[in-house]
């Protein structure tokens, strides 16, 4: 296979992946209810910002925030003054951020002097990680925005030598990435060391900007919130269990299983001597060693961050997004130009086709071992696992209309449903589980008292009602509806979704009505 045809093939496949993701995003963006079950929590925090209420208050039955920094929800709150604050707005922000990641990858590979096909390889590999990261790029969560800010900050730092203003701007973007998701703190440390390599004289501008925006911002946030900010973005995380097996084995197995052709490519590059191969034979498009070290260290950092994130209690594979992004960047940067290029691009093309056709399901190997579980560890891609069909869209729209007329509502797994029903919102089940046991019990007692008092007209549950709520529920409410199987309105991503569960979630969806409100 000639280099010309190999390049054309990668360009075509990357373009196909961009089209596939554009179709997916356009199809999903207007879904009437949650694509991912915690999207509503982001909207609830944005609503509180609009209302001038505390977003890091003492935990209560009214509100417990997600354990993240607030920039994503602050952006939603600002945009929500001009546009409806709803799921579609949150997803538009994430889609725009996903596009920004693709543009950042294109820019960084070109910045290293690589040809267009290598730039397209990075973009295509990023797009092809969509299913592996559980279809998270376009949901109303902070991950895509965090990654876009971080990537562009690091791209600017790479080209900041002799440009102090660019270094300061790079520091600002990385600092804002921290305020979007505090996972960026690990990259702050790595980029500080790498700055000595790529822009030593400008590093002070980069580091000082981060120190002011992040360090000063945390101190100011602590003062404003009475110490609650640090409790939510750091201390409560420490109470979550750590899954050592996921960190030491499963994460790395999942990456290799999902990207076997890239693993083979990287092994070949290292085995052949990465520096010598990168220099080639004097052909155009050589990469200097600083670029290889810079993006190689960032890929290693991203994989470490992915493993740490996925090993945290209740984590989802959205934790893999940094590894997918910076892995795509490093693969494209390390691709040879000239000698060996056609074979390397052939492996990239094979990976793009592989990801287009097959969905990785590593759990079969995890449970039964490689030999026994391998043939069950892949499945043909099924659009129904990604795209809501007409029936799902119709049921979600009908349920949303029902909520608008429901009156005061409690929906522990879907706190935004209370807002859709005209209420102020309330704590979600994830928030209850995130706080300390004494605070958790206090919130449960308060909610049980409200149910006993008949404060809510309707209560919606994904699965059975929690044990602490069952007694007042039975005294004051009547089970009005039970949905099972395809009747249910489930998310399309993450927990409870068909695509996000190793074992399908089979719980019912229940509606209880206050007795005097029950249909006669």
Short mmCIF file of C-alpha atoms in Angstrom, two decimals:
data_model
loop_
_atom_site.label_atom_id
_atom_site.label_comp_id
_atom_site.label_asym_id
_atom_site.label_seq_id
_atom_site.Cartn_x
_atom_site.Cartn_y
_atom_site.Cartn_z
CA UNK A 1 0.00 0.00 0.00
CA UNK A 2 1.46 3.38 -1.01
CA UNK A 3 1.73 6.31 1.39
CA UNK A 4 -0.59 8.36 -0.83
CA UNK A 5 -3.40 5.82 -0.63
CA UNK A 6 -2.81 5.23 3.07
CA UNK A 7 -3.19 8.94 3.72
CA UNK A 8 -6.32 9.14 1.59
CA UNK A 9 -7.81 6.19 3.44
CA UNK A 10 -7.22 7.74 6.86
CA UNK A 11 -8.63 11.10 5.70
CA UNK A 12 -11.77 9.35 4.40
CA UNK A 13 -12.28 7.26 7.53
CA UNK A 14 -11.72 10.21 9.85
CA UNK A 15 -14.23 12.21 7.82
CA UNK A 16 -16.70 9.34 8.09
CA UNK A 17 -16.31 9.32 11.86
CA UNK A 18 -16.97 13.06 12.00
CA UNK A 19 -20.17 12.53 10.01
CA UNK A 20 -21.22 9.61 12.26
CA UNK A 21 -20.79 11.71 15.39
CA UNK A 22 -22.59 14.66 13.84
CA UNK A 23 -25.57 12.39 13.12
CA UNK A 24 -25.49 10.96 16.65
CA UNK A 25 -25.29 14.38 18.26
CA UNK A 26 -28.07 15.81 16.11
CA UNK A 27 -30.26 12.80 16.80
CA UNK A 28 -29.77 12.86 20.57
CA UNK A 29 -29.53 16.54 21.42
CA UNK A 30 -33.27 17.19 21.59
CA UNK A 31 -34.21 14.11 23.64
CA UNK A 32 -36.89 15.35 26.05
CA UNK A 33 -35.49 13.87 29.26
CA UNK A 34 -32.12 12.67 30.55
CA UNK A 35 -29.66 11.14 28.11
CA UNK A 36 -27.56 10.42 31.21
CA UNK A 37 -29.30 10.14 34.56
CA UNK A 38 -27.32 12.92 36.30
CA UNK A 39 -27.77 15.61 33.63
CA UNK A 40 -30.55 17.17 35.69
CA UNK A 41 -28.17 17.79 38.59
CA UNK A 42 -26.09 20.10 36.38
CA UNK A 43 -29.21 22.02 35.41
CA UNK A 44 -30.34 22.25 39.03
CA UNK A 45 -27.05 23.81 40.10
CA UNK A 46 -27.24 26.27 37.19
CA UNK A 47 -30.78 27.20 38.23
CA UNK A 48 -29.63 27.92 41.77
CA UNK A 49 -26.95 30.22 40.40
CA UNK A 50 -29.60 32.09 38.43
CA UNK A 51 -31.71 32.39 41.58
CA UNK A 52 -28.80 33.70 43.65
CA UNK A 53 -28.81 30.63 45.92
CA UNK A 54 -25.73 28.92 47.32
CA UNK A 55 -24.34 26.18 45.11
CA UNK A 56 -22.10 24.76 47.86
CA UNK A 57 -24.42 24.94 50.88
CA UNK A 58 -24.65 22.68 53.88
CA UNK A 59 -26.16 19.38 52.62
CA UNK A 60 -29.93 19.43 52.86
CA UNK A 61 -33.11 18.00 51.37
CA UNK A 62 -33.17 21.00 49.03
CA UNK A 63 -29.79 20.51 47.40
CA UNK A 64 -26.46 18.73 47.43
CA UNK A 65 -24.16 19.62 44.52
CA UNK A 66 -22.11 17.19 42.50
CA UNK A 67 -18.56 16.96 43.81
CA UNK A 68 -17.10 19.07 41.02
CA UNK A 69 -15.91 22.61 40.49
CA UNK A 70 -18.62 24.94 39.11
CA UNK A 71 -17.56 26.46 35.77
CA UNK A 72 -19.73 24.25 33.56
CA UNK A 73 -22.88 24.98 35.53
CA UNK A 74 -21.95 28.67 35.75
CA UNK A 75 -21.74 28.76 31.94
CA UNK A 76 -25.15 27.08 31.71
CA UNK A 77 -26.57 29.66 34.11
CA UNK A 78 -25.23 32.53 32.00
CA UNK A 79 -26.45 31.07 28.72
CA UNK A 80 -29.73 30.23 30.43
CA UNK A 81 -30.60 33.91 30.70
CA UNK A 82 -30.83 34.11 26.91
CA UNK A 83 -31.86 30.52 26.08
CA UNK A 84 -34.09 28.00 27.84
CA UNK A 85 -32.20 26.37 30.70
CA UNK A 86 -32.84 22.77 29.75
CA UNK A 87 -31.23 19.56 28.59
CA UNK A 88 -30.70 20.78 25.02
CA UNK A 89 -28.69 23.79 26.16
CA UNK A 90 -26.45 21.65 28.37
CA UNK A 91 -25.83 19.27 25.46
CA UNK A 92 -25.11 22.08 22.99
CA UNK A 93 -22.31 23.26 25.28
CA UNK A 94 -20.87 19.75 25.42
CA UNK A 95 -21.13 19.27 21.65
CA UNK A 96 -19.39 22.61 21.05
CA UNK A 97 -16.67 21.55 23.47
CA UNK A 98 -16.31 18.20 21.68
CA UNK A 99 -15.83 20.06 18.39
CA UNK A 100 -13.24 22.26 20.11
CA UNK A 101 -11.36 19.13 21.18
CA UNK A 102 -11.28 17.95 17.58
CA UNK A 103 -9.99 21.32 16.40
CA UNK A 104 -7.37 21.30 19.15
CA UNK A 105 -6.13 17.88 18.04
CA UNK A 106 -5.96 19.06 14.43
CA UNK A 107 -3.99 22.14 15.52
CA UNK A 108 -1.51 20.33 17.76
CA UNK A 109 -0.59 17.69 15.19
CA UNK A 110 -0.11 20.36 12.55
CA UNK A 111 1.93 22.38 15.03
CA UNK A 112 4.33 19.44 15.22
CA UNK A 113 4.86 19.65 11.45
CA UNK A 114 2.84 16.58 10.53
CA UNK A 115 0.79 16.17 7.31
CA UNK A 116 -2.97 16.52 7.07
CA UNK A 117 -3.55 12.77 7.16
CA UNK A 118 -1.91 12.63 10.58
CA UNK A 119 -4.04 15.53 11.76
CA UNK A 120 -7.10 13.67 10.52
CA UNK A 121 -5.90 10.53 12.31
CA UNK A 122 -5.96 12.35 15.64
CA UNK A 123 -9.46 13.70 15.03
CA UNK A 124 -10.75 10.36 13.80
CA UNK A 125 -9.31 8.47 16.76
CA UNK A 126 -10.90 10.96 19.15
CA UNK A 127 -14.27 10.52 17.46
CA UNK A 128 -13.90 6.74 17.46
CA UNK A 129 -13.58 6.75 21.26
CA UNK A 130 -17.20 7.86 21.64
CA UNK A 131 -18.63 4.40 22.26
CA UNK A 132 -15.66 3.29 24.38
CA UNK A 133 -16.26 6.23 26.73
CA UNK A 134 -19.93 5.23 26.98
CA UNK A 135 -21.27 7.89 24.55
CA UNK A 136 -20.44 10.71 26.96
CA UNK A 137 -19.18 13.45 24.63
CA UNK A 138 -22.59 15.03 24.04
CA UNK A 139 -24.35 14.68 27.41
CA UNK A 140 -25.04 17.59 29.74
CA UNK A 141 -22.05 17.01 32.00
CA UNK A 142 -18.79 18.88 32.48
CA UNK A 143 -16.39 16.37 30.88
CA UNK A 144 -16.20 17.68 27.31
CA UNK A 145 -15.81 21.31 28.37
CA UNK A 146 -13.08 20.35 30.85
CA UNK A 147 -11.21 18.48 28.14
CA UNK A 148 -11.54 21.27 25.56
CA UNK A 149 -10.14 23.91 27.92
CA UNK A 150 -7.33 21.63 29.06
CA UNK A 151 -6.29 20.53 25.57
CA UNK A 152 -6.21 24.04 24.14
CA UNK A 153 -4.24 25.29 27.14
CA UNK A 154 -1.64 22.58 26.60
CA UNK A 155 -1.55 23.21 22.84
CA UNK A 156 -0.80 26.87 23.51
CA UNK A 157 1.86 26.02 26.08
CA UNK A 158 3.60 23.81 23.52
CA UNK A 159 4.01 26.81 21.22
CA UNK A 160 4.68 29.42 23.92
CA UNK A 161 8.47 29.65 23.58
CA UNK A 162 9.28 33.36 23.16
CA UNK A 163 5.59 34.27 23.63
CA UNK A 164 4.82 35.17 27.24
CA UNK A 165 1.27 36.28 26.45
CA UNK A 166 0.54 32.91 24.89
CA UNK A 167 1.95 31.23 28.00
CA UNK A 168 -0.34 33.34 30.20
CA UNK A 169 -3.35 32.45 28.02
CA UNK A 170 -2.36 28.79 28.21
CA UNK A 171 -2.26 29.08 32.00
CA UNK A 172 -5.70 30.69 32.02
CA UNK A 173 -7.24 27.86 29.97
CA UNK A 174 -5.66 25.15 32.11
CA UNK A 175 -6.80 26.99 35.23
CA UNK A 176 -10.34 27.19 33.86
CA UNK A 177 -10.17 23.47 33.11
CA UNK A 178 -9.60 22.96 36.85
CA UNK A 179 -12.67 25.08 37.60
CA UNK A 180 -14.64 22.84 35.23
CA UNK A 181 -13.44 19.56 36.72
CA UNK A 182 -10.75 19.35 39.36
CA UNK A 183 -9.21 16.34 37.62
CA UNK A 184 -7.16 18.98 35.78
CA UNK A 185 -4.99 19.35 38.90
CA UNK A 186 -2.90 16.34 37.84
CA UNK A 187 -2.30 17.96 34.45
CA UNK A 188 -1.32 21.21 36.16
CA UNK A 189 1.54 19.37 37.85
CA UNK A 190 2.60 17.58 34.66
CA UNK A 191 2.40 20.71 32.52
CA UNK A 192 4.51 22.63 35.03
CA UNK A 193 7.35 20.15 34.53
CA UNK A 194 6.85 20.01 30.76
CA UNK A 195 6.93 23.79 30.59
CA UNK A 196 10.60 23.59 31.56
CA UNK A 197 11.12 21.58 28.38
CA UNK A 198 9.10 23.55 25.84
CA UNK A 199 8.99 27.13 27.18
CA UNK A 200 11.32 27.52 30.19
CA UNK A 201 11.51 31.31 30.13
CA UNK A 202 7.75 31.67 29.74
CA UNK A 203 6.88 29.12 32.41
CA UNK A 204 6.57 31.79 35.09
CA UNK A 205 3.72 33.43 33.17
CA UNK A 206 1.96 30.07 32.82
CA UNK A 207 2.42 29.06 36.45
CA UNK A 208 1.60 32.48 37.90
CA UNK A 209 -1.68 32.62 35.98
CA UNK A 210 -2.71 29.21 37.29
CA UNK A 211 -1.67 30.14 40.82
CA UNK A 212 -3.79 33.29 40.78
CA UNK A 213 -6.86 31.79 39.09
CA UNK A 214 -6.88 28.41 40.84
CA UNK A 215 -5.08 29.05 44.11
CA UNK A 216 -6.62 32.46 44.63
CA UNK A 217 -9.97 31.22 43.40
CA UNK A 218 -10.07 28.35 45.89
CA UNK A 219 -9.18 30.70 48.76
CA UNK A 220 -11.90 33.13 47.68
CA UNK A 221 -14.36 30.28 47.21
CA UNK A 222 -13.62 29.00 50.69
CA UNK A 223 -14.35 32.42 52.11
CA UNK A 224 -17.59 32.84 50.16
CA UNK A 225 -18.90 29.34 50.96
CA UNK A 226 -17.81 29.22 54.57
CA UNK A 227 -15.39 26.39 53.86
CA UNK A 228 -17.88 24.25 51.93
CA UNK A 229 -16.14 24.50 48.55
CA UNK A 230 -13.12 22.43 49.61
CA UNK A 231 -15.35 19.95 51.39
CA UNK A 232 -17.25 19.25 48.18
CA UNK A 233 -14.43 19.29 45.63
CA UNK A 234 -11.87 17.40 47.74
CA UNK A 235 -12.81 16.10 51.19
CA UNK A 236 -15.96 14.20 50.26
CA UNK A 237 -14.10 12.48 47.42
CA UNK A 238 -11.79 10.95 50.00
CA UNK A 239 -14.70 9.07 51.56
CA UNK A 240 -15.39 7.21 48.30
CA UNK A 241 -14.06 3.66 48.06
CA UNK A 242 -11.09 3.02 45.77
CA UNK A 243 -11.18 -0.01 43.47
CA UNK A 244 -7.55 -1.10 43.29
CA UNK A 245 -8.30 -3.85 40.76
CA UNK A 246 -9.72 -1.31 38.31
CA UNK A 247 -6.61 0.84 38.76
CA UNK A 248 -3.99 -1.87 38.44
CA UNK A 249 -5.57 -4.10 35.79
CA UNK A 250 -9.00 -3.39 34.39
CA UNK A 251 -8.45 0.13 33.01
CA UNK A 252 -5.35 -0.92 31.07
CA UNK A 253 -7.06 -4.06 29.82
CA UNK A 254 -10.04 -2.03 28.61
CA UNK A 255 -7.87 0.42 26.68
CA UNK A 256 -5.89 -2.35 25.01
CA UNK A 257 -9.02 -4.35 24.28
CA UNK A 258 -10.77 -1.35 22.71
CA UNK A 259 -7.76 -0.18 20.67
CA UNK A 260 -5.73 -3.27 19.71
CA UNK A 261 -4.37 -1.78 16.48
CA UNK A 262 -3.11 1.33 18.27
CA UNK A 263 -1.50 -0.82 20.93
CA UNK A 264 0.26 -2.76 18.17
CA UNK A 265 1.35 0.47 16.48
CA UNK A 266 2.81 1.93 19.69
CA UNK A 267 4.57 -1.29 20.61
CA UNK A 268 6.10 -1.35 17.15
CA UNK A 269 7.23 2.25 17.39
CA UNK A 270 8.87 1.75 20.75
CA UNK A 271 10.38 -1.59 19.80
CA UNK A 272 11.94 -0.04 16.69
CA UNK A 273 13.40 2.90 18.57
CA UNK A 274 10.97 5.79 18.76
CA UNK A 275 13.53 8.53 18.38
CA UNK A 276 15.24 7.14 15.35
CA UNK A 277 11.99 6.36 13.59
CA UNK A 278 10.65 9.84 14.30
CA UNK A 279 13.74 11.37 12.63
CA UNK A 280 13.18 9.15 9.59
CA UNK A 281 15.52 9.69 6.67
CA UNK A 282 15.32 13.42 6.35
CA UNK A 283 11.81 13.54 4.93
CA UNK A 284 9.58 16.51 5.45
CA UNK A 285 7.48 16.37 8.59
CA UNK A 286 10.07 15.39 11.19
CA UNK A 287 9.00 15.83 14.82
CA UNK A 288 11.48 17.26 17.26
CA UNK A 289 12.11 15.30 20.41
CA UNK A 290 10.52 17.91 22.62
CA UNK A 291 7.19 17.33 20.91
CA UNK A 292 7.46 13.57 21.35
CA UNK A 293 8.35 13.92 25.03
CA UNK A 294 5.71 16.58 25.64
CA UNK A 295 2.79 14.68 24.16
CA UNK A 296 4.09 11.33 25.36
CA UNK A 297 4.20 12.49 28.97
CA UNK A 298 0.75 14.04 28.61
CA UNK A 299 -0.62 10.78 27.22
CA UNK A 300 0.85 8.91 30.18
CA UNK A 301 -0.65 11.50 32.53
CA UNK A 302 -4.04 11.18 30.83
CA UNK A 303 -3.99 7.40 31.12
CA UNK A 304 -3.10 7.71 34.81
CA UNK A 305 -5.95 10.19 35.32
CA UNK A 306 -8.33 7.84 33.49
CA UNK A 307 -7.29 4.93 35.70
CA UNK A 308 -7.63 6.97 38.89
CA UNK A 309 -11.01 8.32 37.84
CA UNK A 310 -12.40 4.93 36.84
CA UNK A 311 -11.19 3.41 40.11
CA UNK A 312 -13.28 5.78 42.21
CA UNK A 313 -16.57 4.53 43.65
CA UNK A 314 -19.55 4.96 41.27
CA UNK A 315 -17.26 5.96 38.39
CA UNK A 316 -18.33 5.56 34.77
CA UNK A 317 -16.13 5.19 31.66
CA UNK A 318 -16.40 8.92 30.98
CA UNK A 319 -13.22 8.75 33.07
CA UNK A 320 -11.53 7.40 29.92
CA UNK A 321 -12.06 10.58 27.89
CA UNK A 322 -8.67 12.15 28.77
CA UNK A 323 -6.91 8.91 27.82
CA UNK A 324 -8.76 8.76 24.50
CA UNK A 325 -7.99 12.40 23.69
CA UNK A 326 -4.30 12.51 24.58
CA UNK A 327 -3.79 8.98 23.28
CA UNK A 328 -5.10 10.14 19.90
CA UNK A 329 -2.77 13.13 20.06
CA UNK A 330 0.33 11.09 20.82
CA UNK A 331 -0.41 8.41 18.24
CA UNK A 332 -0.74 11.08 15.54
CA UNK A 333 2.43 12.85 16.64
CA UNK A 334 4.46 9.65 16.74
CA UNK A 335 3.34 8.41 13.31
CA UNK A 336 6.34 8.13 10.97
CA UNK A 337 6.59 10.28 7.86
CA UNK A 338 8.00 8.48 4.87
CA UNK A 339 9.56 5.15 5.78
CA UNK A 340 7.04 2.98 7.61
CA UNK A 341 4.26 5.54 7.22
CA UNK A 342 1.96 3.44 5.05
CA UNK A 343 2.02 0.52 7.50
CA UNK A 344 1.43 2.80 10.49
CA UNK A 345 -1.47 4.55 8.79
CA UNK A 346 -2.82 1.14 7.86
CA UNK A 347 -3.03 0.30 11.57
CA UNK A 348 -4.78 3.62 12.26
CA UNK A 349 -7.26 2.89 9.46
CA UNK A 350 -7.82 -0.61 10.85
CA UNK A 351 -8.56 0.88 14.27
CA UNK A 352 -11.05 3.37 12.81
CA UNK A 353 -12.88 0.58 10.97
CA UNK A 354 -12.71 -1.72 14.00
CA UNK A 355 -14.31 0.92 16.26
CA UNK A 356 -16.96 1.64 13.64
CA UNK A 357 -18.02 -2.00 13.45
CA UNK A 358 -17.50 -3.40 16.95
CA UNK A 359 -18.39 -2.28 20.45
CA UNK A 360 -15.98 -3.45 23.18
CA UNK A 361 -17.49 -5.28 26.16
CA UNK A 362 -14.51 -6.10 28.30
CA UNK A 363 -16.50 -7.48 31.25
CA UNK A 364 -16.63 -10.94 29.64
CA UNK A 365 -12.83 -11.11 29.83
CA UNK A 366 -12.86 -9.60 33.30
CA UNK A 367 -15.16 -12.33 34.59
CA UNK A 368 -14.01 -15.40 32.62
CA UNK A 369 -10.51 -14.65 31.47
CA UNK A 370 -9.13 -13.90 28.01
CA UNK A 371 -9.47 -17.35 26.51
CA UNK A 372 -13.00 -18.08 27.77
CA UNK A 373 -14.39 -14.58 27.43
CA UNK A 374 -12.77 -13.19 24.29
CA UNK A 375 -15.45 -14.06 21.75
CA UNK A 376 -18.15 -12.53 23.94
CA UNK A 377 -16.11 -9.40 24.60
CA UNK A 378 -17.10 -7.67 21.35
CA UNK A 379 -20.51 -7.01 19.84
CA UNK A 380 -21.55 -5.55 16.51
CA UNK A 381 -22.35 -1.88 16.79
CA UNK A 382 -26.09 -1.40 17.19
CA UNK A 383 -27.45 2.12 16.54
CA UNK A 384 -30.36 1.33 18.88
CA UNK A 385 -27.91 1.40 21.80
CA UNK A 386 -26.95 4.98 20.92
CA UNK A 387 -29.90 6.62 19.16
CA UNK A 388 -33.37 6.84 20.74
CA UNK A 389 -36.01 5.50 18.39
CA UNK A 390 -39.38 7.06 17.72
CA UNK A 391 -41.02 5.10 20.54
CA UNK A 392 -38.43 6.18 23.09
CA UNK A 393 -38.63 9.80 21.99
CA UNK A 394 -42.42 9.71 22.13
CA UNK A 395 -42.52 8.18 25.60
CA UNK A 396 -40.00 10.72 26.91
CA UNK A 397 -41.98 13.63 25.44
CA UNK A 398 -45.25 12.29 26.88
CA UNK A 399 -43.71 11.84 30.32
CA UNK A 400 -42.36 15.37 30.21
CA UNK A 401 -45.82 16.70 29.45
CA UNK A 402 -47.18 14.63 32.32
CA UNK A 403 -44.63 16.18 34.65
CA UNK A 404 -45.67 19.69 33.66
CA UNK A 405 -49.15 18.97 35.02
CA UNK A 406 -48.09 16.82 37.97
CA UNK A 407 -47.79 19.42 40.71
CA UNK A 408 -45.20 19.18 43.52
CA UNK A 409 -43.02 16.19 42.64
CA UNK A 410 -40.27 14.13 44.23
CA UNK A 411 -38.04 12.12 41.85
CA UNK A 412 -34.93 11.05 43.73
CA UNK A 413 -33.06 9.76 40.68
CA UNK A 414 -34.19 12.67 38.48
CA UNK A 415 -34.24 15.89 40.57
CA UNK A 416 -34.83 18.09 37.52
CA UNK A 417 -38.27 16.52 37.17
CA UNK A 418 -39.32 18.54 40.19
CA UNK A 419 -38.41 21.71 38.27
CA UNK A 420 -40.23 20.50 35.16
CA UNK A 421 -43.28 20.05 37.40
CA UNK A 422 -43.04 23.68 38.50
CA UNK A 423 -41.16 23.11 41.74
CA UNK A 424 -37.80 24.39 43.05
CA UNK A 425 -35.92 21.09 42.72
CA UNK A 426 -34.63 18.87 45.49
CA UNK A 427 -31.64 16.73 46.44
CA UNK A 428 -30.89 13.78 44.20
CA UNK A 429 -30.04 10.24 45.18
CA UNK A 430 -26.39 10.71 44.21
CA UNK A 431 -26.13 13.74 46.47
CA UNK A 432 -27.57 11.76 49.37
CA UNK A 433 -24.94 9.05 48.90
CA UNK A 434 -22.08 11.54 48.50
CA UNK A 435 -22.34 13.15 51.94
CA UNK A 436 -21.27 11.91 55.35
CA UNK A 437 -23.50 9.24 57.00
CA UNK A 438 -24.86 11.62 59.65
CA UNK A 439 -25.83 14.16 56.98
CA UNK A 440 -27.29 11.40 54.83
CA UNK A 441 -29.55 10.23 57.64
CA UNK A 442 -30.67 13.79 58.36
CA UNK A 443 -31.66 14.33 54.72
CA UNK A 444 -33.50 11.02 54.64
CA UNK A 445 -35.45 11.94 57.79
CA UNK A 446 -36.42 15.30 56.30
CA UNK A 447 -37.61 13.77 53.04
CA UNK A 448 -39.52 11.05 54.89
CA UNK A 449 -41.23 13.75 56.99
CA UNK A 450 -42.25 15.61 53.85
CA UNK A 451 -43.70 12.46 52.34
CA UNK A 452 -45.55 11.76 55.61
CA UNK A 453 -46.95 15.28 55.47
CA UNK A 454 -48.10 14.82 51.88
CA UNK A 455 -45.99 17.71 50.57
CA UNK A 456 -45.64 16.05 47.17
CA UNK A 457 -48.51 15.20 44.85
CA UNK A 458 -46.47 12.66 42.87
CA UNK A 459 -43.38 10.56 43.54
CA UNK A 460 -41.37 8.95 40.73
CA UNK A 461 -38.86 6.16 41.31
CA UNK A 462 -36.40 4.32 39.11
CA UNK A 463 -36.53 0.98 40.88
CA UNK A 464 -38.19 0.33 44.22
CA UNK A 465 -38.52 3.11 46.77
CA UNK A 466 -35.67 3.19 49.31
CA UNK A 467 -36.31 1.41 52.60
CA UNK A 468 -36.22 4.61 54.66
CA UNK A 469 -39.13 6.04 52.64
CA UNK A 470 -41.43 3.04 52.39
CA UNK A 471 -43.48 3.43 55.58
CA UNK A 472 -44.67 7.02 54.99
CA UNK A 473 -45.07 6.22 51.31
CA UNK A 474 -47.46 3.35 52.06
CA UNK A 475 -49.46 5.45 54.52
CA UNK A 476 -49.97 8.51 52.35
CA UNK A 477 -49.60 7.41 48.73
CA UNK A 478 -51.00 4.89 46.27
CA UNK A 479 -49.01 3.08 43.61
CA UNK A 480 -50.57 4.52 40.46
CA UNK A 481 -48.37 3.08 37.72
CA UNK A 482 -45.67 0.51 37.12
CA UNK A 483 -43.62 0.51 33.93
CA UNK A 484 -41.41 -2.40 32.98
CA UNK A 485 -39.35 -3.35 29.95
CA UNK A 486 -39.79 -1.11 26.94
CA UNK A 487 -42.49 0.93 28.67
CA UNK A 488 -39.80 2.62 30.78
CA UNK A 489 -38.19 5.94 29.89
CA UNK A 490 -34.49 5.23 30.47
CA UNK A 491 -31.31 7.20 29.79
CA UNK A 492 -29.27 6.39 26.70
CA UNK A 493 -25.87 6.78 28.38
CA UNK A 494 -24.35 5.48 31.61
CA UNK A 495 -26.27 4.03 34.55
CA UNK A 496 -29.63 2.41 33.73
CA UNK A 497 -29.10 2.71 29.97
CA UNK A 498 -28.88 -0.33 27.70
CA UNK A 499 -25.49 0.90 26.51
CA UNK A 500 -24.15 1.61 29.98
CA UNK A 501 -24.87 -1.59 31.89
CA UNK A 502 -22.98 -4.88 31.79
CA UNK A 503 -26.10 -6.57 33.16
CA UNK A 504 -29.25 -4.85 31.83
CA UNK A 505 -31.01 -2.74 34.42
CA UNK A 506 -34.40 -4.39 34.89
CA UNK A 507 -35.87 -2.31 37.68
CA UNK A 508 -39.40 -0.94 37.28
CA UNK A 509 -40.33 2.72 37.03
CA UNK A 510 -42.96 3.52 39.64
CA UNK A 511 -45.31 6.44 40.14
CA UNK A 512 -47.04 7.04 43.47
CA UNK A 513 -49.81 9.62 43.84
CA UNK A 514 -51.03 11.24 47.03
CA UNK A 515 -54.26 9.47 47.88
CA UNK A 516 -56.54 12.40 47.36
CA UNK A 517 -54.75 13.03 44.06
CA UNK A 518 -55.06 9.44 42.83
CA UNK A 519 -57.40 8.86 39.88
CA UNK A 520 -60.80 7.56 40.95
#
